[in-house]
């Protein structure tokens, strides 16, 4: 027995108790690992979620185009089979652009309610593709100084109804160049006219790129059709908001989502700009030889007058 408690302390020093970790708590390293895993999963899921959103918007856009095409059909039924002029169906006082003073950009009363389809589809939302995020800041009216969405992104093929006055002469002839005139190519004036390529294969509406849309119509230039693909050119650009795809409707009222194949059909977006339209005005059509998207559109547009 050791009679010296001090020596006992020296021989057998007391051990220090380790602090116990609170139950359910994480260490810093564990937290960092969890955060890293979440970041990796988010990076993997974001593209999937983006594609899912694009697909959902595409389906909504299809619904909008079907409703507009039904209104187009009902109008013809009420007007002795006559379809409206493609260039002027929307009734706006001016075409779309990004001018702050242009009421047609933002005013439903001016841009849509004056149009021939409003009695058949009085819902402003169906005139615009949900993927079109273009905006304008009006310089007048109730939205002055506010950034607001533009009201329309839908247009009708020029071959379905024609240009109308003042773009046609007294004989009903319009001529915007060798590939867009009804001296050479058929212009369908009545609902019963498109027998070739047929109502289920003749385009009516489509959603347009925000930089390309102006009036109520879109041009499918027929230059090079069907046997000279190196001569193909593009004037109006279809929308590609749905994962590189656009939505189009046909004379039988069905609609589809079309994925574009050629990157020249989908140039980089210049948001809130009418760049493509202005480029066409200054330079004319853009050559796009062997563009499969243009050939696909031509096949569903019109035919040469025999």
Short mmCIF file of C-alpha atoms in Angstrom, two decimals:
data_model
loop_
_atom_site.label_atom_id
_atom_site.label_comp_id
_atom_site.label_asym_id
_atom_site.label_seq_id
_atom_site.Cartn_x
_atom_site.Cartn_y
_atom_site.Cartn_z
CA UNK A 1 0.00 0.00 0.00
CA UNK A 2 1.38 3.35 -0.97
CA UNK A 3 1.09 5.75 1.92
CA UNK A 4 1.85 8.74 -0.31
CA UNK A 5 -1.22 9.81 -2.23
CA UNK A 6 0.94 12.16 -4.28
CA UNK A 7 2.99 9.21 -5.58
CA UNK A 8 -0.23 7.35 -6.37
CA UNK A 9 -1.31 10.32 -8.49
CA UNK A 10 1.96 10.29 -10.33
CA UNK A 11 1.90 6.56 -11.03
CA UNK A 12 -1.74 6.46 -12.06
CA UNK A 13 -2.68 9.86 -13.48
CA UNK A 14 -6.40 10.43 -13.93
CA UNK A 15 -7.69 10.10 -17.51
CA UNK A 16 -9.53 13.03 -19.16
CA UNK A 17 -13.08 12.19 -20.24
CA UNK A 18 -13.71 12.62 -23.99
CA UNK A 19 -16.61 14.91 -24.81
CA UNK A 20 -19.52 12.95 -26.23
CA UNK A 21 -20.95 14.08 -29.63
CA UNK A 22 -24.55 15.09 -29.37
CA UNK A 23 -26.82 12.43 -30.74
CA UNK A 24 -27.90 13.15 -34.36
CA UNK A 25 -25.28 15.85 -34.99
CA UNK A 26 -22.93 15.89 -38.01
CA UNK A 27 -19.29 16.71 -38.19
CA UNK A 28 -18.10 19.45 -40.50
CA UNK A 29 -16.66 16.88 -42.89
CA UNK A 30 -19.94 14.99 -43.02
CA UNK A 31 -21.84 18.21 -43.78
CA UNK A 32 -19.44 19.08 -46.57
CA UNK A 33 -19.86 15.62 -48.09
CA UNK A 34 -23.67 15.95 -47.99
CA UNK A 35 -23.52 19.40 -49.59
CA UNK A 36 -21.23 18.10 -52.33
CA UNK A 37 -23.61 15.20 -53.06
CA UNK A 38 -26.60 17.57 -53.24
CA UNK A 39 -24.70 19.84 -55.63
CA UNK A 40 -23.83 16.90 -57.89
CA UNK A 41 -27.43 15.67 -57.92
CA UNK A 42 -28.72 19.18 -58.68
CA UNK A 43 -26.29 19.50 -61.58
CA UNK A 44 -27.54 16.18 -62.93
CA UNK A 45 -31.23 17.00 -62.47
CA UNK A 46 -31.33 20.58 -63.77
CA UNK A 47 -30.99 19.61 -67.47
CA UNK A 48 -33.67 16.96 -67.00
CA UNK A 49 -35.99 19.46 -65.34
CA UNK A 50 -35.29 21.98 -68.11
CA UNK A 51 -36.22 19.44 -70.77
CA UNK A 52 -39.36 18.50 -68.87
CA UNK A 53 -40.36 22.18 -68.68
CA UNK A 54 -39.69 22.60 -72.40
CA UNK A 55 -41.82 19.56 -73.19
CA UNK A 56 -44.66 20.80 -70.99
CA UNK A 57 -44.56 24.20 -72.68
CA UNK A 58 -44.56 22.47 -76.06
CA UNK A 59 -47.73 20.60 -75.18
CA UNK A 60 -49.34 23.82 -74.00
CA UNK A 61 -48.29 25.53 -77.22
CA UNK A 62 -49.85 22.70 -79.21
CA UNK A 63 -53.11 23.30 -77.38
CA UNK A 64 -52.95 27.01 -78.21
CA UNK A 65 -52.36 26.33 -81.90
CA UNK A 66 -55.17 23.79 -82.09
CA UNK A 67 -57.57 26.37 -80.62
CA UNK A 68 -56.42 29.06 -83.04
CA UNK A 69 -56.72 26.68 -85.98
CA UNK A 70 -60.22 25.75 -84.88
CA UNK A 71 -61.07 29.48 -84.82
CA UNK A 72 -59.55 29.77 -88.31
CA UNK A 73 -61.80 26.91 -89.47
CA UNK A 74 -64.93 28.36 -87.85
CA UNK A 75 -64.23 31.70 -89.52
CA UNK A 76 -64.13 29.95 -92.91
CA UNK A 77 -67.40 28.13 -92.19
CA UNK A 78 -69.04 31.50 -91.45
CA UNK A 79 -67.60 33.15 -94.59
CA UNK A 80 -68.56 30.79 -97.39
CA UNK A 81 -65.38 28.71 -97.06
CA UNK A 82 -63.16 31.81 -97.46
CA UNK A 83 -60.13 31.90 -95.17
CA UNK A 84 -58.72 35.24 -93.93
CA UNK A 85 -55.66 36.97 -95.33
CA UNK A 86 -52.59 35.60 -93.61
CA UNK A 87 -50.88 38.97 -93.31
CA UNK A 88 -53.73 40.85 -91.61
CA UNK A 89 -55.79 38.35 -89.59
CA UNK A 90 -54.65 39.72 -86.23
CA UNK A 91 -56.15 43.17 -86.90
CA UNK A 92 -53.33 45.12 -85.29
CA UNK A 93 -52.60 48.66 -86.36
CA UNK A 94 -48.96 47.69 -86.82
CA UNK A 95 -46.76 44.62 -86.82
CA UNK A 96 -44.82 43.46 -83.79
CA UNK A 97 -41.44 44.93 -82.96
CA UNK A 98 -39.77 46.25 -79.82
CA UNK A 99 -40.69 49.90 -80.22
CA UNK A 100 -41.93 51.41 -76.91
CA UNK A 101 -44.55 53.44 -78.78
CA UNK A 102 -46.07 50.54 -80.74
CA UNK A 103 -49.35 49.53 -79.04
CA UNK A 104 -49.51 46.31 -81.05
CA UNK A 105 -46.67 44.95 -78.91
CA UNK A 106 -48.58 45.02 -75.63
CA UNK A 107 -52.20 46.20 -76.11
CA UNK A 108 -54.66 43.31 -76.40
CA UNK A 109 -57.37 45.77 -77.45
CA UNK A 110 -55.30 46.86 -80.43
CA UNK A 111 -53.39 43.70 -81.32
CA UNK A 112 -55.93 40.92 -80.80
CA UNK A 113 -59.49 42.05 -80.12
CA UNK A 114 -59.67 43.80 -83.48
CA UNK A 115 -58.73 40.57 -85.22
CA UNK A 116 -61.07 38.29 -87.13
CA UNK A 117 -60.57 35.33 -84.76
CA UNK A 118 -61.44 37.07 -81.49
CA UNK A 119 -65.18 36.21 -81.72
CA UNK A 120 -64.17 32.53 -81.94
CA UNK A 121 -61.39 32.48 -79.32
CA UNK A 122 -61.53 35.42 -76.93
CA UNK A 123 -58.56 34.29 -74.84
CA UNK A 124 -55.42 36.39 -75.27
CA UNK A 125 -53.11 33.72 -73.82
CA UNK A 126 -53.53 31.33 -76.76
CA UNK A 127 -52.01 33.85 -79.19
CA UNK A 128 -48.60 33.45 -77.57
CA UNK A 129 -46.26 30.51 -77.11
CA UNK A 130 -45.45 29.98 -73.39
CA UNK A 131 -41.79 29.64 -74.33
CA UNK A 132 -41.67 33.14 -75.80
CA UNK A 133 -40.30 35.39 -73.05
CA UNK A 134 -40.00 38.55 -75.14
CA UNK A 135 -40.97 41.82 -73.45
CA UNK A 136 -41.30 45.51 -74.20
CA UNK A 137 -41.41 48.70 -72.12
CA UNK A 138 -44.33 50.84 -73.39
CA UNK A 139 -43.87 54.59 -73.61
CA UNK A 140 -47.61 55.22 -73.34
CA UNK A 141 -50.81 53.67 -72.04
CA UNK A 142 -51.56 51.96 -68.72
CA UNK A 143 -48.24 50.04 -68.69
CA UNK A 144 -46.04 53.02 -69.41
CA UNK A 145 -42.51 52.50 -68.08
CA UNK A 146 -43.19 48.89 -67.05
CA UNK A 147 -41.64 45.82 -68.66
CA UNK A 148 -44.52 43.69 -69.94
CA UNK A 149 -44.79 40.59 -72.18
CA UNK A 150 -45.53 41.03 -75.85
CA UNK A 151 -48.95 39.70 -76.78
CA UNK A 152 -48.36 37.41 -79.76
CA UNK A 153 -45.94 34.87 -81.20
CA UNK A 154 -48.26 33.02 -83.60
CA UNK A 155 -48.39 33.59 -87.35
CA UNK A 156 -50.06 32.04 -90.43
CA UNK A 157 -48.33 30.72 -93.53
CA UNK A 158 -48.52 33.28 -96.34
CA UNK A 159 -49.70 30.46 -98.62
CA UNK A 160 -52.89 30.08 -96.53
CA UNK A 161 -54.94 33.16 -97.43
CA UNK A 162 -52.33 35.32 -99.11
CA UNK A 163 -51.01 38.76 -98.23
CA UNK A 164 -54.18 40.79 -98.75
CA UNK A 165 -54.32 44.52 -99.37
CA UNK A 166 -52.21 46.60 -99.63
CA UNK A 167 -49.69 43.87 -100.44
CA UNK A 168 -51.67 42.44 -103.38
CA UNK A 169 -52.55 44.19 -106.61
CA UNK A 170 -56.03 44.44 -108.08
CA UNK A 171 -55.69 40.91 -109.51
CA UNK A 172 -54.87 39.46 -106.09
CA UNK A 173 -51.20 38.95 -106.95
CA UNK A 174 -48.46 39.30 -104.35
CA UNK A 175 -44.77 39.08 -105.18
CA UNK A 176 -42.08 39.14 -102.50
CA UNK A 177 -39.48 37.43 -104.66
CA UNK A 178 -39.04 34.29 -106.79
CA UNK A 179 -39.86 31.95 -103.93
CA UNK A 180 -42.76 33.93 -102.44
CA UNK A 181 -45.28 34.92 -105.08
CA UNK A 182 -48.58 33.53 -106.29
CA UNK A 183 -47.66 33.81 -109.95
CA UNK A 184 -45.56 30.66 -109.58
CA UNK A 185 -46.86 29.07 -106.40
CA UNK A 186 -50.37 28.23 -105.27
CA UNK A 187 -52.03 30.46 -102.70
CA UNK A 188 -54.93 28.71 -100.97
CA UNK A 189 -57.88 31.07 -100.54
CA UNK A 190 -60.58 28.68 -99.36
CA UNK A 191 -60.72 25.99 -96.72
CA UNK A 192 -61.30 23.41 -99.44
CA UNK A 193 -58.34 24.55 -101.60
CA UNK A 194 -55.36 22.65 -100.12
CA UNK A 195 -55.87 19.32 -101.85
CA UNK A 196 -52.16 19.10 -102.65
CA UNK A 197 -50.40 18.41 -100.30
CA UNK A 198 -53.77 17.95 -98.53
CA UNK A 199 -55.30 19.43 -95.36
CA UNK A 200 -53.45 17.08 -93.00
CA UNK A 201 -50.12 18.09 -94.58
CA UNK A 202 -50.61 21.81 -95.25
CA UNK A 203 -49.28 24.18 -92.61
CA UNK A 204 -51.43 26.97 -91.18
CA UNK A 205 -50.05 28.37 -87.89
CA UNK A 206 -46.67 28.17 -86.22
CA UNK A 207 -44.92 29.87 -83.32
CA UNK A 208 -42.29 32.34 -84.49
CA UNK A 209 -38.92 33.36 -83.10
CA UNK A 210 -39.23 36.65 -81.23
CA UNK A 211 -36.58 38.33 -83.45
CA UNK A 212 -38.33 37.21 -86.64
CA UNK A 213 -42.04 37.86 -86.13
CA UNK A 214 -43.55 41.08 -87.43
CA UNK A 215 -46.87 40.84 -89.26
CA UNK A 216 -49.54 38.17 -89.09
CA UNK A 217 -47.91 35.89 -91.65
CA UNK A 218 -44.72 33.89 -91.94
CA UNK A 219 -42.89 33.17 -95.19
CA UNK A 220 -41.77 29.76 -96.36
CA UNK A 221 -39.55 30.59 -99.32
CA UNK A 222 -40.06 27.98 -102.04
CA UNK A 223 -36.80 28.74 -103.89
CA UNK A 224 -35.07 25.47 -104.80
CA UNK A 225 -38.12 23.26 -104.23
CA UNK A 226 -38.11 20.36 -104.89
CA UNK A 227 -34.98 19.47 -106.84
CA UNK A 228 -32.37 22.15 -106.08
CA UNK A 229 -31.57 21.93 -102.36
CA UNK A 230 -28.42 24.02 -102.75
CA UNK A 231 -30.64 27.02 -103.54
CA UNK A 232 -32.63 26.87 -100.28
CA UNK A 233 -32.92 30.05 -98.25
CA UNK A 234 -34.68 31.20 -95.10
CA UNK A 235 -36.52 34.43 -94.32
CA UNK A 236 -38.77 33.89 -91.29
CA UNK A 237 -37.38 31.72 -88.52
CA UNK A 238 -39.61 29.27 -86.64
CA UNK A 239 -39.47 29.19 -82.86
CA UNK A 240 -37.23 26.63 -81.17
CA UNK A 241 -38.28 27.23 -77.56
CA UNK A 242 -39.16 23.61 -76.83
CA UNK A 243 -35.77 21.91 -76.53
CA UNK A 244 -34.83 22.92 -80.06
CA UNK A 245 -38.33 22.31 -81.44
CA UNK A 246 -41.24 24.42 -82.59
CA UNK A 247 -44.99 23.86 -82.85
CA UNK A 248 -47.02 23.96 -86.06
CA UNK A 249 -50.66 23.35 -86.98
CA UNK A 250 -52.31 22.06 -90.14
CA UNK A 251 -55.46 22.72 -92.15
CA UNK A 252 -57.19 19.69 -90.60
CA UNK A 253 -56.71 21.36 -87.16
CA UNK A 254 -54.11 18.97 -85.77
CA UNK A 255 -50.81 20.27 -84.39
CA UNK A 256 -47.37 18.80 -83.83
CA UNK A 257 -44.02 19.54 -82.24
CA UNK A 258 -41.22 19.57 -84.79
CA UNK A 259 -37.59 19.23 -83.69
CA UNK A 260 -35.30 21.22 -85.95
CA UNK A 261 -32.21 19.46 -87.26
CA UNK A 262 -30.05 22.19 -88.75
CA UNK A 263 -28.35 24.72 -86.42
CA UNK A 264 -28.86 27.40 -89.08
CA UNK A 265 -32.58 27.20 -88.33
CA UNK A 266 -31.81 27.99 -84.68
CA UNK A 267 -29.30 30.87 -84.54
CA UNK A 268 -28.36 32.16 -81.07
CA UNK A 269 -31.29 34.04 -79.55
CA UNK A 270 -30.98 37.84 -79.45
CA UNK A 271 -33.55 38.49 -76.75
CA UNK A 272 -35.84 41.52 -76.98
CA UNK A 273 -34.58 42.36 -80.44
CA UNK A 274 -36.06 42.21 -83.93
CA UNK A 275 -32.61 41.41 -85.29
CA UNK A 276 -33.65 38.68 -87.74
CA UNK A 277 -36.48 40.74 -89.19
CA UNK A 278 -34.23 43.78 -89.62
CA UNK A 279 -31.56 41.58 -91.18
CA UNK A 280 -34.10 40.38 -93.74
CA UNK A 281 -35.15 43.95 -94.54
CA UNK A 282 -31.57 45.04 -95.11
CA UNK A 283 -30.07 41.93 -96.70
CA UNK A 284 -32.94 39.81 -97.97
CA UNK A 285 -33.24 36.04 -97.53
CA UNK A 286 -30.38 34.13 -95.93
CA UNK A 287 -28.95 31.35 -98.11
CA UNK A 288 -29.17 28.01 -96.33
CA UNK A 289 -28.21 25.30 -98.86
CA UNK A 290 -29.20 21.72 -98.10
CA UNK A 291 -31.08 22.75 -94.96
CA UNK A 292 -33.33 19.79 -94.16
CA UNK A 293 -35.63 21.95 -92.03
CA UNK A 294 -36.41 24.27 -94.93
CA UNK A 295 -37.03 21.32 -97.24
CA UNK A 296 -39.40 19.88 -94.62
CA UNK A 297 -41.32 23.17 -94.40
CA UNK A 298 -41.50 23.54 -98.18
CA UNK A 299 -43.01 20.08 -98.51
CA UNK A 300 -45.86 21.25 -96.23
CA UNK A 301 -46.34 24.75 -97.64
CA UNK A 302 -47.59 24.82 -101.25
CA UNK A 303 -47.04 23.50 -104.75
CA UNK A 304 -46.04 25.01 -108.08
CA UNK A 305 -48.85 26.18 -110.34
CA UNK A 306 -49.10 23.83 -113.31
#
